[in-house]
Short mmCIF file of N, CA and C in Angstrom, two decimals:
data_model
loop_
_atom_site.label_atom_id
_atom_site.label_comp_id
_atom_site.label_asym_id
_atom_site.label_seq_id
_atom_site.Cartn_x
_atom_site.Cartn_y
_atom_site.Cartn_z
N UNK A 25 -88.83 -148.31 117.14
CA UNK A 25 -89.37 -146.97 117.04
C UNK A 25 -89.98 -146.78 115.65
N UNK A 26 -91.01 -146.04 115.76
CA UNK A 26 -91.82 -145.60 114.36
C UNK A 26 -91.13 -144.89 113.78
N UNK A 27 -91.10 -144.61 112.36
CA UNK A 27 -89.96 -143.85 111.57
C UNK A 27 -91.42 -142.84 111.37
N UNK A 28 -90.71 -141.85 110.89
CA UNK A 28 -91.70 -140.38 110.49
C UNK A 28 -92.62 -141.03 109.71
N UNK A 29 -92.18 -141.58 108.62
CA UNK A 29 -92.32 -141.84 107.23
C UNK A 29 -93.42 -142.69 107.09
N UNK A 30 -93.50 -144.32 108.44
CA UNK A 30 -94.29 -144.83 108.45
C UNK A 30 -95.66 -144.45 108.79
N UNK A 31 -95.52 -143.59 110.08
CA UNK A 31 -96.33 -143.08 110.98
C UNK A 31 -97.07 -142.42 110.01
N UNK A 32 -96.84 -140.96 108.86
CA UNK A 32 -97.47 -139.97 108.19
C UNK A 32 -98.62 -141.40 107.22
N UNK A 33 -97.74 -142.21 106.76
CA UNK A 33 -98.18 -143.32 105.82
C UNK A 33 -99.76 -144.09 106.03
N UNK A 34 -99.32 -144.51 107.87
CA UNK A 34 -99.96 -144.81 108.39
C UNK A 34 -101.56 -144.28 108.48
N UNK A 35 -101.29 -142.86 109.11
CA UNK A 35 -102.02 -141.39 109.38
C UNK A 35 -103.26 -141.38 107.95
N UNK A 36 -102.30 -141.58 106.86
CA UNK A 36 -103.22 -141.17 105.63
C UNK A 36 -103.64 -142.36 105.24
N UNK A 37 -103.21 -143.43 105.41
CA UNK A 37 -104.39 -144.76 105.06
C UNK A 37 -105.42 -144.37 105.82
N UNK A 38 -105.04 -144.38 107.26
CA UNK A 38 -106.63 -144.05 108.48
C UNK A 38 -107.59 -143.45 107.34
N UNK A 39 -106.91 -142.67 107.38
CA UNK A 39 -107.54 -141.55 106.90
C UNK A 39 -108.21 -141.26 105.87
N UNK A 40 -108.00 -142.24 104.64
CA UNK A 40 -108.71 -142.10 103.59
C UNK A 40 -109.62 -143.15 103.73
N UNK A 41 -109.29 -144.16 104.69
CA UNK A 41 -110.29 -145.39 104.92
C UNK A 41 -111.53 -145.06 105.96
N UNK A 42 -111.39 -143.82 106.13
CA UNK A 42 -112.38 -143.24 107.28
C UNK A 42 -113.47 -142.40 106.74
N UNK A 43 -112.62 -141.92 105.31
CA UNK A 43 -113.39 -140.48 104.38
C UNK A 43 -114.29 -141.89 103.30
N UNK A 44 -114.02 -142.93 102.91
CA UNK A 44 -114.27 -143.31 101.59
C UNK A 44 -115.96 -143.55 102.63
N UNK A 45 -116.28 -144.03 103.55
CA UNK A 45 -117.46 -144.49 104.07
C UNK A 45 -118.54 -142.89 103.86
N UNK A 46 -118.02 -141.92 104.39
CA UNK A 46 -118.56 -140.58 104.50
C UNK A 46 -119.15 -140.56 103.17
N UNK A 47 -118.34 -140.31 102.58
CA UNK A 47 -117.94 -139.93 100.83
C UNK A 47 -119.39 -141.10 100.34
N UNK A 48 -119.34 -142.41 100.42
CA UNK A 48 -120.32 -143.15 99.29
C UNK A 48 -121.64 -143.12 100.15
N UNK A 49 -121.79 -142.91 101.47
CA UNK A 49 -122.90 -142.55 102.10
C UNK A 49 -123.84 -141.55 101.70
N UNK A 50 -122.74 -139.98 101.39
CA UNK A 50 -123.35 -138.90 101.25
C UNK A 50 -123.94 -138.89 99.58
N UNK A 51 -123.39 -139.54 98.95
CA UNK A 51 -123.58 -139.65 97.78
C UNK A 51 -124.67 -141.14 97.21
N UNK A 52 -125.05 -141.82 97.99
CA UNK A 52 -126.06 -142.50 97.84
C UNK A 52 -127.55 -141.78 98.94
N UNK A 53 -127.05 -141.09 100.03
CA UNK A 53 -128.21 -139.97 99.91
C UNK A 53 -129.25 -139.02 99.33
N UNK A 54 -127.81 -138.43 98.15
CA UNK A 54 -128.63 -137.44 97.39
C UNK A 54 -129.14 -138.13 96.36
N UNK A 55 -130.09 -137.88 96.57
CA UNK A 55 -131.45 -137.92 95.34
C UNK A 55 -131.99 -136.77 94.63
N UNK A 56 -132.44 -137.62 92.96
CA UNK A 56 -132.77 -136.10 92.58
C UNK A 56 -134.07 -136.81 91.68
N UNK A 57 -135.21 -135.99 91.49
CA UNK A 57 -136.45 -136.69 91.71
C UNK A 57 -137.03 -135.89 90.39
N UNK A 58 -136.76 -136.96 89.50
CA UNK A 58 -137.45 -136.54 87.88
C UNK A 58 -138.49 -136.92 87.73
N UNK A 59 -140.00 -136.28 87.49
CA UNK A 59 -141.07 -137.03 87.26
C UNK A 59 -141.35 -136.90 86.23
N UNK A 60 -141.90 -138.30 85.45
CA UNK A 60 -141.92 -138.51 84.51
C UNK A 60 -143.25 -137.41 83.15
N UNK A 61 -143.08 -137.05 81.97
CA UNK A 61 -143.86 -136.54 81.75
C UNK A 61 -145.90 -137.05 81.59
N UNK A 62 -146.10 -136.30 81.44
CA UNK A 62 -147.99 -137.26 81.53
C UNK A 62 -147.55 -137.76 80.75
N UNK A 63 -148.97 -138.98 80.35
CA UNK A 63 -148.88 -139.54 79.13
C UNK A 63 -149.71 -138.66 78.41
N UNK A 64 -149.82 -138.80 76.87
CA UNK A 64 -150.99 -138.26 76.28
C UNK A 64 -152.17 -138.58 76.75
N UNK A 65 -153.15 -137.05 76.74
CA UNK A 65 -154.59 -137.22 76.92
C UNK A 65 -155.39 -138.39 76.25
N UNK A 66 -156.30 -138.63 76.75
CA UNK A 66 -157.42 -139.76 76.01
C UNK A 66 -158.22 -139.22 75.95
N UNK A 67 -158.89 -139.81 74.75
CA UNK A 67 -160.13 -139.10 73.80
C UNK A 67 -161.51 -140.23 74.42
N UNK A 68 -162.20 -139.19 75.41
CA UNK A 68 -162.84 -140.03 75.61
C UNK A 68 -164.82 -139.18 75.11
N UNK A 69 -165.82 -140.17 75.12
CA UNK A 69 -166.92 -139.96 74.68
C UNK A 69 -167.72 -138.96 75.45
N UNK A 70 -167.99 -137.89 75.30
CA UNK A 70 -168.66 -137.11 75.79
C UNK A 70 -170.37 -137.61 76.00
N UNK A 71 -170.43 -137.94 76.83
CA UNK A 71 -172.12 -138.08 77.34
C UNK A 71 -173.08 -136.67 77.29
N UNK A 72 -174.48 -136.93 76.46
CA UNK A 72 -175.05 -135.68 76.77
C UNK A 72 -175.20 -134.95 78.22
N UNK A 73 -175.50 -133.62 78.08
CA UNK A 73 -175.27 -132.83 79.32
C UNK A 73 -176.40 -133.32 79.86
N UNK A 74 -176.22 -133.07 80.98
CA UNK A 74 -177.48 -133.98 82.17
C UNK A 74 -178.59 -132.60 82.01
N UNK A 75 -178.47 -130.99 81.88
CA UNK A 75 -179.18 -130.10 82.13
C UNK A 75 -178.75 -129.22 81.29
N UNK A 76 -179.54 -128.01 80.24
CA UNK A 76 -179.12 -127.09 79.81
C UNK A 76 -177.58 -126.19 80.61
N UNK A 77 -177.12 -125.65 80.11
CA UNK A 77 -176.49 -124.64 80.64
C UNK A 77 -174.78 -125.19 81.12
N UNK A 78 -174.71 -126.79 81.10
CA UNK A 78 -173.94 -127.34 81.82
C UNK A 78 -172.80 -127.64 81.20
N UNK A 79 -171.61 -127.54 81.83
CA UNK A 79 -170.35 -127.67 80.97
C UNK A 79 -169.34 -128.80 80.96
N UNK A 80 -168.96 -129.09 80.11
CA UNK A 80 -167.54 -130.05 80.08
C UNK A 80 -166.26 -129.93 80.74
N UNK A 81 -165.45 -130.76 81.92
CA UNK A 81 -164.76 -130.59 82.30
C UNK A 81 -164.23 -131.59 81.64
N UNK A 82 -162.40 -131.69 81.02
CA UNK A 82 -162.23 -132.61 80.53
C UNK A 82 -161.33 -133.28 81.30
N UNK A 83 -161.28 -134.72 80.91
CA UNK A 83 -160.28 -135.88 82.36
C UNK A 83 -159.17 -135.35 81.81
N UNK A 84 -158.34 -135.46 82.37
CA UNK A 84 -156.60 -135.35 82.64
C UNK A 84 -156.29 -136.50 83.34
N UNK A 85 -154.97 -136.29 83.36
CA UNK A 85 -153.75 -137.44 84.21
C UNK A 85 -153.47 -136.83 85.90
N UNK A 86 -153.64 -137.20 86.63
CA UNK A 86 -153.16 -137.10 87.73
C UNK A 86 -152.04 -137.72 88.80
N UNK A 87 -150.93 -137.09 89.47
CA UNK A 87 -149.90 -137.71 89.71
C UNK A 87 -150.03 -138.71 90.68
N UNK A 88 -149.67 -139.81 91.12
CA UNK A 88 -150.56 -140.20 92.85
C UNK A 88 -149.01 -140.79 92.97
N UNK A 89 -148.77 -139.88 94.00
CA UNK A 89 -147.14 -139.99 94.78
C UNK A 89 -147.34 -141.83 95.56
N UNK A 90 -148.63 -142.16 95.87
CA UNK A 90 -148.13 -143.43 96.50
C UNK A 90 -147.96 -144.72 95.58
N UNK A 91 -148.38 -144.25 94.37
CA UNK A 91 -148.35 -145.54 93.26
C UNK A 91 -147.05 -145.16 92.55
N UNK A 92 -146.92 -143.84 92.57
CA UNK A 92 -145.70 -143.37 91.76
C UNK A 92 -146.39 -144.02 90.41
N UNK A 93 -147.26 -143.26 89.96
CA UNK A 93 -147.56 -143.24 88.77
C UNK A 93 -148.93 -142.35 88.09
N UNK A 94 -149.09 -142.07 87.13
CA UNK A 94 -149.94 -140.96 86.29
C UNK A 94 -151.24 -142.09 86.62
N UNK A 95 -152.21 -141.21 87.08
CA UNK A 95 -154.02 -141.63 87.55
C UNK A 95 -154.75 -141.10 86.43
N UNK A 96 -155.71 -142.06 85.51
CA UNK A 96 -156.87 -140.94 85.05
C UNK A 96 -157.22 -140.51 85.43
N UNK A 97 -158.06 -139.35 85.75
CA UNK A 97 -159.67 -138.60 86.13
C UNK A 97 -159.87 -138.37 84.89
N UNK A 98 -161.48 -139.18 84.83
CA UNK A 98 -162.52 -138.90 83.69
C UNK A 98 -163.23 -137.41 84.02
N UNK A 99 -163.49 -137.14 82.49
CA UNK A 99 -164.13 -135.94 82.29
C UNK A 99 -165.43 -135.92 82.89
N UNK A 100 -166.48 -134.98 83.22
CA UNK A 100 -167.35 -135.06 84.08
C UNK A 100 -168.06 -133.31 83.80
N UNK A 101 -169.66 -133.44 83.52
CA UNK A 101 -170.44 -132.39 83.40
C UNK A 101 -170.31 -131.53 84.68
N UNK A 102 -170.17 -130.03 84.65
CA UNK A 102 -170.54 -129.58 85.83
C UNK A 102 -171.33 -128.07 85.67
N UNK A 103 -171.71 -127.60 86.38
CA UNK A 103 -173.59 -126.87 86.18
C UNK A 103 -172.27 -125.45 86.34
N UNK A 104 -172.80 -125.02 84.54
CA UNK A 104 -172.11 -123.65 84.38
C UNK A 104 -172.10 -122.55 85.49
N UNK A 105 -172.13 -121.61 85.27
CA UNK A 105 -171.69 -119.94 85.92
C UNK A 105 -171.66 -119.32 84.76
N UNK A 106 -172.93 -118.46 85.09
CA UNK A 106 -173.17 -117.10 84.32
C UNK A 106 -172.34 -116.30 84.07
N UNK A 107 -171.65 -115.98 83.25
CA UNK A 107 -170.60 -114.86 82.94
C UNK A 107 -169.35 -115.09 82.72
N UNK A 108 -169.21 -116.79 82.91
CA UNK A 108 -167.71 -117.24 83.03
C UNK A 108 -167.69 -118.76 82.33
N UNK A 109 -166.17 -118.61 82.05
CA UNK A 109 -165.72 -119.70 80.96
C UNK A 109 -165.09 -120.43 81.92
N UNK A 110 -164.85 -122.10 81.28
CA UNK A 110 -164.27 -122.65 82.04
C UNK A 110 -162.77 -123.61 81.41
N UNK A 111 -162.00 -122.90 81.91
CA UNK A 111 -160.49 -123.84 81.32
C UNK A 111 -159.95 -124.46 81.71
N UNK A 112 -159.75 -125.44 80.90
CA UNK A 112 -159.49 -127.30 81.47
C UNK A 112 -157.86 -126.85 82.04
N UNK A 113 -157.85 -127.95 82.90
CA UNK A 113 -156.15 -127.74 83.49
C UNK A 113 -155.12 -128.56 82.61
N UNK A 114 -154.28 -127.87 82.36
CA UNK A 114 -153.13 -128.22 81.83
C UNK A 114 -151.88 -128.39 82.55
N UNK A 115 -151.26 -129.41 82.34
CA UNK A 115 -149.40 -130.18 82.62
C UNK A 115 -148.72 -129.12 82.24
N UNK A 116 -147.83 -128.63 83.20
CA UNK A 116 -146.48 -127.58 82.52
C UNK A 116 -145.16 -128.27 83.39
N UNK A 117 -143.76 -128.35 82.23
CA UNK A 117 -143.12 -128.59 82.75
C UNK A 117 -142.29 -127.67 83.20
N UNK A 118 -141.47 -127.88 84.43
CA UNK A 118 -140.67 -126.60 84.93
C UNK A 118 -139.31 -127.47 85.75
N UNK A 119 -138.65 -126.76 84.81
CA UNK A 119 -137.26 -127.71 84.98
C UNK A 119 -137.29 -129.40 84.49
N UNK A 120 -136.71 -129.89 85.53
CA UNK A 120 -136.93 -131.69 85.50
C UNK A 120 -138.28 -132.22 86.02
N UNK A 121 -139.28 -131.21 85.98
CA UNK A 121 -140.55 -131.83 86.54
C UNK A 121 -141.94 -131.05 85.99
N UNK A 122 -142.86 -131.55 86.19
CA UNK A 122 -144.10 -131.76 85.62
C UNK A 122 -144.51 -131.06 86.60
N UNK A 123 -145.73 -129.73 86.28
CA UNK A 123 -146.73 -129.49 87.64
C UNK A 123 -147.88 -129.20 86.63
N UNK A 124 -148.98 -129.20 87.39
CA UNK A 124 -150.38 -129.41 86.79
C UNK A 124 -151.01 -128.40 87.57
N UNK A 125 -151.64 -127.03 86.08
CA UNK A 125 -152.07 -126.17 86.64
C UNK A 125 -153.62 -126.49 86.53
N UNK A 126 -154.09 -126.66 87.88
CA UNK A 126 -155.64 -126.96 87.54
C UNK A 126 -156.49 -125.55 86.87
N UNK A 127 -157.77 -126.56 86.22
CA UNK A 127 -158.65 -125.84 85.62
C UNK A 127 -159.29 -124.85 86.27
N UNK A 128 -160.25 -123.76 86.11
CA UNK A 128 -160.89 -123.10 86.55
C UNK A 128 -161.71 -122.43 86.02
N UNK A 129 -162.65 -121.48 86.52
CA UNK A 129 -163.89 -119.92 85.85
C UNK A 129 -162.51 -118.92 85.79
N UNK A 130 -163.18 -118.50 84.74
CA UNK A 130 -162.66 -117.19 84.22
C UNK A 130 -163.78 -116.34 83.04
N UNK A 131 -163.81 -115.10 83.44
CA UNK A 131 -164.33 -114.19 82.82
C UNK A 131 -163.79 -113.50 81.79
#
């Protein structure tokens, strides 16, 4: 006959040998997803404007989730707007991560 003693003994080996699988599963699940900051901008050569009136957009870093890594985009002329300025986009970090507020017109 099983004594109490063995049986409870028994019960809680099961039992912790049943939780430890749960337990390192759930915890090699969670992920937590730091992206790295840009690198510094590059100073690159401004080419004359192709046409009066025309403005400088400047290159930035861009993120590309399938390389998992920071992309140039070169800077590049583009044909002003009367009445409006144009501001290059800037990297802000927020929390553990990087977001990139693109450029735009503004008056």
């Amino acid at each position: 006959m099983i004594s109490r003693r063995s049986l409870l003994g028994g019960l809680l080996t099961a039992g912790i040998a049943a939780a430890a699988p749960i337990a390192a599963s759930s915890q090699a699940d969670a992920q937590i997803f730091i992206q790295p900051p840009p690198p510094p901008l590059r100073i690159e050569r401004r080419p004359p404007p192709p046409r009066p009136g025309w403005v400088w957009v400047s290159g930035f870093w861009t993120w590309d989730p399938r390389r998992r890594r920071y992309v140039w985009v070169p800077g590049r002329w583009v044909a002003g707007r009367p009445g409006f300025r144009y501001r290059d986009g800037t990297w802000v970090r927020r929390g553990n991560t990087w977001v990139y507020r693109p450029g735009g017109w503004w008056r």
